[in-house]
CSV table of C-alpha atoms in Angstrom, one decimal:
chain,number,residue,atom,x,y,z
T,1,UNK,CA,20.0,-7.3,-31.6
T,2,UNK,CA,21.2,-5.5,-33.8
T,3,UNK,CA,24.3,-6.6,-35.0
T,4,UNK,CA,26.3,-9.8,-34.9
T,5,UNK,CA,28.4,-10.1,-31.2
T,6,UNK,CA,25.7,-7.4,-29.8
T,7,UNK,CA,24.6,-8.8,-26.8
T,8,UNK,CA,20.5,-9.1,-26.0
T,9,UNK,CA,21.0,-7.5,-22.6
T,10,UNK,CA,17.6,-8.8,-21.1
T,11,UNK,CA,18.2,-12.3,-21.7
T,12,UNK,CA,21.2,-13.2,-20.5
T,13,UNK,CA,20.9,-11.4,-17.6
T,14,UNK,CA,17.7,-13.7,-17.0
T,15,UNK,CA,20.0,-16.1,-17.6
T,16,UNK,CA,22.3,-15.1,-14.8
T,17,UNK,CA,19.4,-14.8,-12.0
T,18,UNK,CA,18.4,-17.7,-13.2
T,19,UNK,CA,21.2,-20.1,-11.8
T,20,UNK,CA,20.8,-18.8,-8.0
T,21,UNK,CA,21.1,-22.6,-6.4
T,22,UNK,CA,17.8,-23.2,-4.6
T,23,UNK,CA,17.9,-22.5,-0.9
T,24,UNK,CA,16.2,-24.4,1.8
T,25,UNK,CA,13.3,-22.7,1.4
T,26,UNK,CA,13.2,-23.5,-1.9
T,27,UNK,CA,13.8,-20.9,-4.8
T,28,UNK,CA,14.3,-18.3,-4.6
T,29,UNK,CA,11.9,-15.3,-5.3
T,30,UNK,CA,13.1,-12.3,-7.6
T,31,UNK,CA,10.3,-9.2,-7.2
T,32,UNK,CA,10.4,-7.5,-10.3
T,33,UNK,CA,9.1,-4.1,-11.2
T,34,UNK,CA,7.8,-3.6,-14.6
T,35,UNK,CA,9.9,-5.7,-16.7
T,36,UNK,CA,10.2,-3.3,-20.2
T,37,UNK,CA,9.1,-5.5,-22.0
T,38,UNK,CA,5.8,-8.2,-21.3
T,39,UNK,CA,7.7,-10.7,-22.9
T,40,UNK,CA,11.0,-10.9,-21.4
T,41,UNK,CA,8.8,-12.4,-18.0
T,42,UNK,CA,9.2,-16.0,-20.3
T,43,UNK,CA,12.9,-14.8,-20.2
T,44,UNK,CA,13.5,-17.1,-16.8
T,45,UNK,CA,14.6,-20.7,-16.1
T,46,UNK,CA,12.4,-22.4,-13.0
T,47,UNK,CA,14.7,-22.6,-10.3
T,48,UNK,CA,14.2,-18.9,-9.5
T,49,UNK,CA,10.2,-17.9,-8.3
T,50,UNK,CA,9.2,-14.9,-10.4
T,51,UNK,CA,7.0,-12.0,-9.4
T,52,UNK,CA,5.7,-9.3,-11.7
T,53,UNK,CA,4.8,-6.2,-9.5
T,54,UNK,CA,4.0,-3.5,-10.8
T,55,UNK,CA,4.5,0.9,-9.7
T,56,UNK,CA,0.3,1.4,-10.8
T,57,UNK,CA,-0.7,1.6,-7.1
T,58,UNK,CA,1.8,4.3,-5.6
T,59,UNK,CA,1.0,6.3,-8.3
T,60,UNK,CA,-3.0,5.6,-8.1
T,61,UNK,CA,-2.5,6.4,-4.2
T,62,UNK,CA,-1.3,9.7,-5.1
T,63,UNK,CA,-3.5,11.1,-7.2
T,64,UNK,CA,-6.1,10.9,-5.5
T,65,UNK,CA,-4.6,12.8,-3.4
T,66,UNK,CA,-4.4,15.1,-5.9
T,67,UNK,CA,-7.1,19.0,-5.4
T,68,UNK,CA,-7.8,18.3,-9.0
T,69,UNK,CA,-7.6,14.3,-8.6
T,70,UNK,CA,-11.8,14.3,-9.8
T,71,UNK,CA,-10.1,16.0,-13.7
T,72,UNK,CA,-6.9,13.7,-14.3
T,73,UNK,CA,-6.4,11.9,-17.2
T,74,UNK,CA,-4.5,9.3,-17.9
T,75,UNK,CA,-2.1,9.2,-21.0
T,76,UNK,CA,0.5,7.4,-22.4
T,77,UNK,CA,3.8,7.9,-25.2
T,78,UNK,CA,4.0,6.0,-27.2
T,79,UNK,CA,1.8,1.8,-27.8
T,80,UNK,CA,3.6,0.2,-26.2
T,81,UNK,CA,3.3,2.0,-22.5
T,82,UNK,CA,-0.9,1.9,-23.7
T,83,UNK,CA,0.1,-1.7,-24.0
T,84,UNK,CA,1.4,-2.6,-21.5
T,85,UNK,CA,-0.9,-0.2,-18.8
T,86,UNK,CA,-3.6,0.5,-19.3
T,87,UNK,CA,-5.5,-2.1,-18.0
T,88,UNK,CA,-4.8,-1.1,-14.1
T,89,UNK,CA,-6.8,2.5,-15.6
T,90,UNK,CA,-10.2,2.0,-16.0
T,91,UNK,CA,-11.2,4.1,-13.7
T,92,UNK,CA,-9.6,6.9,-15.7
T,93,UNK,CA,-9.8,8.8,-19.3
T,94,UNK,CA,-7.0,8.1,-21.5
T,95,UNK,CA,-5.0,9.1,-24.2
T,96,UNK,CA,-2.4,8.3,-26.4
T,97,UNK,CA,0.3,9.6,-28.0
T,98,UNK,CA,2.4,8.3,-31.3
T,99,UNK,CA,5.2,9.2,-33.4
T,100,UNK,CA,5.5,9.7,-37.2
T,101,UNK,CA,7.9,10.2,-39.6
T,102,UNK,CA,8.1,13.2,-40.6
T,103,UNK,CA,11.0,13.8,-43.0
T,104,UNK,CA,14.3,12.4,-42.0
T,105,UNK,CA,12.6,13.3,-38.2
T,106,UNK,CA,10.5,11.4,-36.4
T,107,UNK,CA,7.1,13.9,-34.5
T,108,UNK,CA,4.9,13.0,-31.3
T,109,UNK,CA,1.6,13.5,-32.1
T,110,UNK,CA,-2.0,13.1,-30.5
T,111,UNK,CA,-2.7,10.1,-31.7
T,112,UNK,CA,-6.5,9.5,-30.1
T,113,UNK,CA,-8.0,11.4,-26.3
T,114,UNK,CA,-8.9,14.7,-25.3
T,115,UNK,CA,-6.6,16.5,-23.3
T,116,UNK,CA,-8.3,20.2,-23.0
T,117,UNK,CA,-8.5,21.4,-19.5
T,118,UNK,CA,-7.6,18.6,-18.6
T,119,UNK,CA,-4.1,17.4,-15.7
T,120,UNK,CA,-2.8,14.6,-18.2
T,121,UNK,CA,0.0,12.8,-16.1
T,122,UNK,CA,1.9,10.6,-18.8
T,123,UNK,CA,3.1,7.8,-17.5
T,124,UNK,CA,5.6,4.8,-18.6
T,125,UNK,CA,7.8,2.3,-17.3
T,126,UNK,CA,11.1,3.6,-17.2
T,127,UNK,CA,12.9,7.4,-18.7
T,128,UNK,CA,16.5,8.0,-19.6
T,129,UNK,CA,17.4,10.6,-21.2
T,130,UNK,CA,13.9,12.0,-21.3
T,131,UNK,CA,13.2,13.4,-24.5
T,132,UNK,CA,10.4,11.9,-25.6
T,133,UNK,CA,8.1,12.5,-22.4
T,134,UNK,CA,9.2,16.4,-23.4
T,135,UNK,CA,7.9,16.1,-26.9
T,136,UNK,CA,5.1,14.1,-25.9
T,137,UNK,CA,4.1,17.1,-22.8
T,138,UNK,CA,4.2,19.5,-25.5
T,139,UNK,CA,2.3,17.6,-27.8
T,140,UNK,CA,-0.8,17.8,-24.4
T,141,UNK,CA,0.2,21.7,-24.4
T,142,UNK,CA,-0.3,22.3,-27.3
T,143,UNK,CA,-3.7,21.1,-27.5
T,144,UNK,CA,-5.0,22.2,-24.0
T,145,UNK,CA,-3.3,20.8,-21.0
T,146,UNK,CA,-4.0,22.2,-17.7
T,147,UNK,CA,-0.8,21.0,-16.4
T,148,UNK,CA,1.5,18.3,-17.4
T,149,UNK,CA,2.5,15.4,-15.4
T,150,UNK,CA,5.2,12.5,-15.1
T,151,UNK,CA,5.7,8.5,-13.6
T,152,UNK,CA,8.3,6.4,-14.4
T,153,UNK,CA,8.6,3.9,-12.0
T,154,UNK,CA,12.6,3.2,-13.2
T,155,UNK,CA,13.9,6.9,-13.2
T,156,UNK,CA,17.5,5.8,-14.9
T,157,UNK,CA,18.6,9.0,-16.6
T,158,UNK,CA,22.0,8.5,-17.0
T,159,UNK,CA,24.0,11.5,-17.3
T,160,UNK,CA,22.3,13.7,-14.9
T,161,UNK,CA,20.4,13.8,-17.7
T,162,UNK,CA,17.0,14.4,-14.8
T,163,UNK,CA,18.5,18.1,-15.6
T,164,UNK,CA,16.2,19.0,-18.3
T,165,UNK,CA,12.8,18.6,-16.3
T,166,UNK,CA,14.2,20.5,-12.6
T,167,UNK,CA,11.8,24.1,-12.1
T,168,UNK,CA,14.7,26.4,-12.7
T,169,UNK,CA,12.4,29.7,-14.3
T,170,UNK,CA,8.6,29.8,-15.3
T,171,UNK,CA,8.0,28.1,-18.5
T,172,UNK,CA,9.8,24.9,-17.0
T,173,UNK,CA,7.8,24.2,-14.0
T,174,UNK,CA,4.8,25.8,-16.1
T,175,UNK,CA,6.5,22.3,-17.8
T,176,UNK,CA,5.8,20.0,-15.7
T,177,UNK,CA,3.7,20.7,-12.9
T,178,UNK,CA,4.8,16.4,-10.7
T,179,UNK,CA,7.6,13.8,-11.6
T,180,UNK,CA,7.1,11.0,-10.0
T,181,UNK,CA,9.4,8.1,-9.7
T,182,UNK,CA,10.3,5.2,-7.6
T,183,UNK,CA,13.0,3.9,-5.2
T,184,UNK,CA,14.5,1.8,-8.3
T,185,UNK,CA,18.1,3.7,-8.9
T,186,UNK,CA,18.2,4.3,-5.4
T,187,UNK,CA,21.3,7.1,-7.5
T,188,UNK,CA,19.0,8.2,-9.1
T,189,UNK,CA,17.2,8.9,-5.9
T,190,UNK,CA,20.1,10.5,-4.3
T,191,UNK,CA,20.7,13.1,-6.9
T,192,UNK,CA,17.4,14.5,-6.9
T,193,UNK,CA,16.4,14.8,-2.9
T,194,UNK,CA,14.3,17.9,-3.2
T,195,UNK,CA,14.4,18.7,-6.0
T,196,UNK,CA,10.6,20.2,-7.7
T,197,UNK,CA,8.7,18.3,-9.9
T,198,UNK,CA,10.6,15.3,-8.6
T,199,UNK,CA,9.1,13.0,-6.0
T,200,UNK,CA,9.7,9.9,-5.5
T,201,UNK,CA,7.1,6.7,-4.2
T,202,UNK,CA,8.9,4.2,-1.8
T,203,UNK,CA,7.8,0.4,-3.6
T,204,UNK,CA,9.5,-0.4,0.7
T,205,UNK,CA,6.2,-1.2,0.6
T,206,UNK,CA,4.7,-3.3,-1.6
T,207,UNK,CA,8.6,-5.4,-2.4
T,208,UNK,CA,7.6,-6.7,0.8
T,209,UNK,CA,3.5,-7.4,0.5
T,210,UNK,CA,5.7,-9.8,-2.6
T,211,UNK,CA,7.6,-11.0,-0.3
T,212,UNK,CA,5.0,-12.5,1.8
T,213,UNK,CA,7.4,-10.3,5.2
């Protein structure tokens, strides 16, 4: 919250969900994927049972199917993404980007790691306008990445911002080889059907396992 009257949306939604009545079988289970801020897991009350899951296993399974699976490096667009996900990529080399201020602009820079000759996959929890991913891709390519792809669990893409990533010409095809999202945002999934470079990874099996269905 930055100004008086702003709504603390995450906390407010957690309070709303926490008021789901207890059923005959006990508290309601809420399956939440890749929560945006780790402290938000503590916003829920005792009347519900939040289950915090991640879509990363779906990505790792897909990466193993790539012809260049042995050449994949994981990139995080900022320190927040690194803190959230790096422990799930112990078997991969990782690189971290960061935003630095230059005059009136915030510029993406490569903070640590080596990408030259590798297929670099940018990993984050969600995407909206996609500006950070695009700037990160440019930095990785400038530092010698052979290919760049991206994964986000939640493809929000307001105002059809996904159009910035679709393959329209040779330049756009070189920008992102793959862009993986899950089906957590059904409207986005429908809009992106059969549009390269997007591929949808289904959460259905993971949700069923979490709920022990």
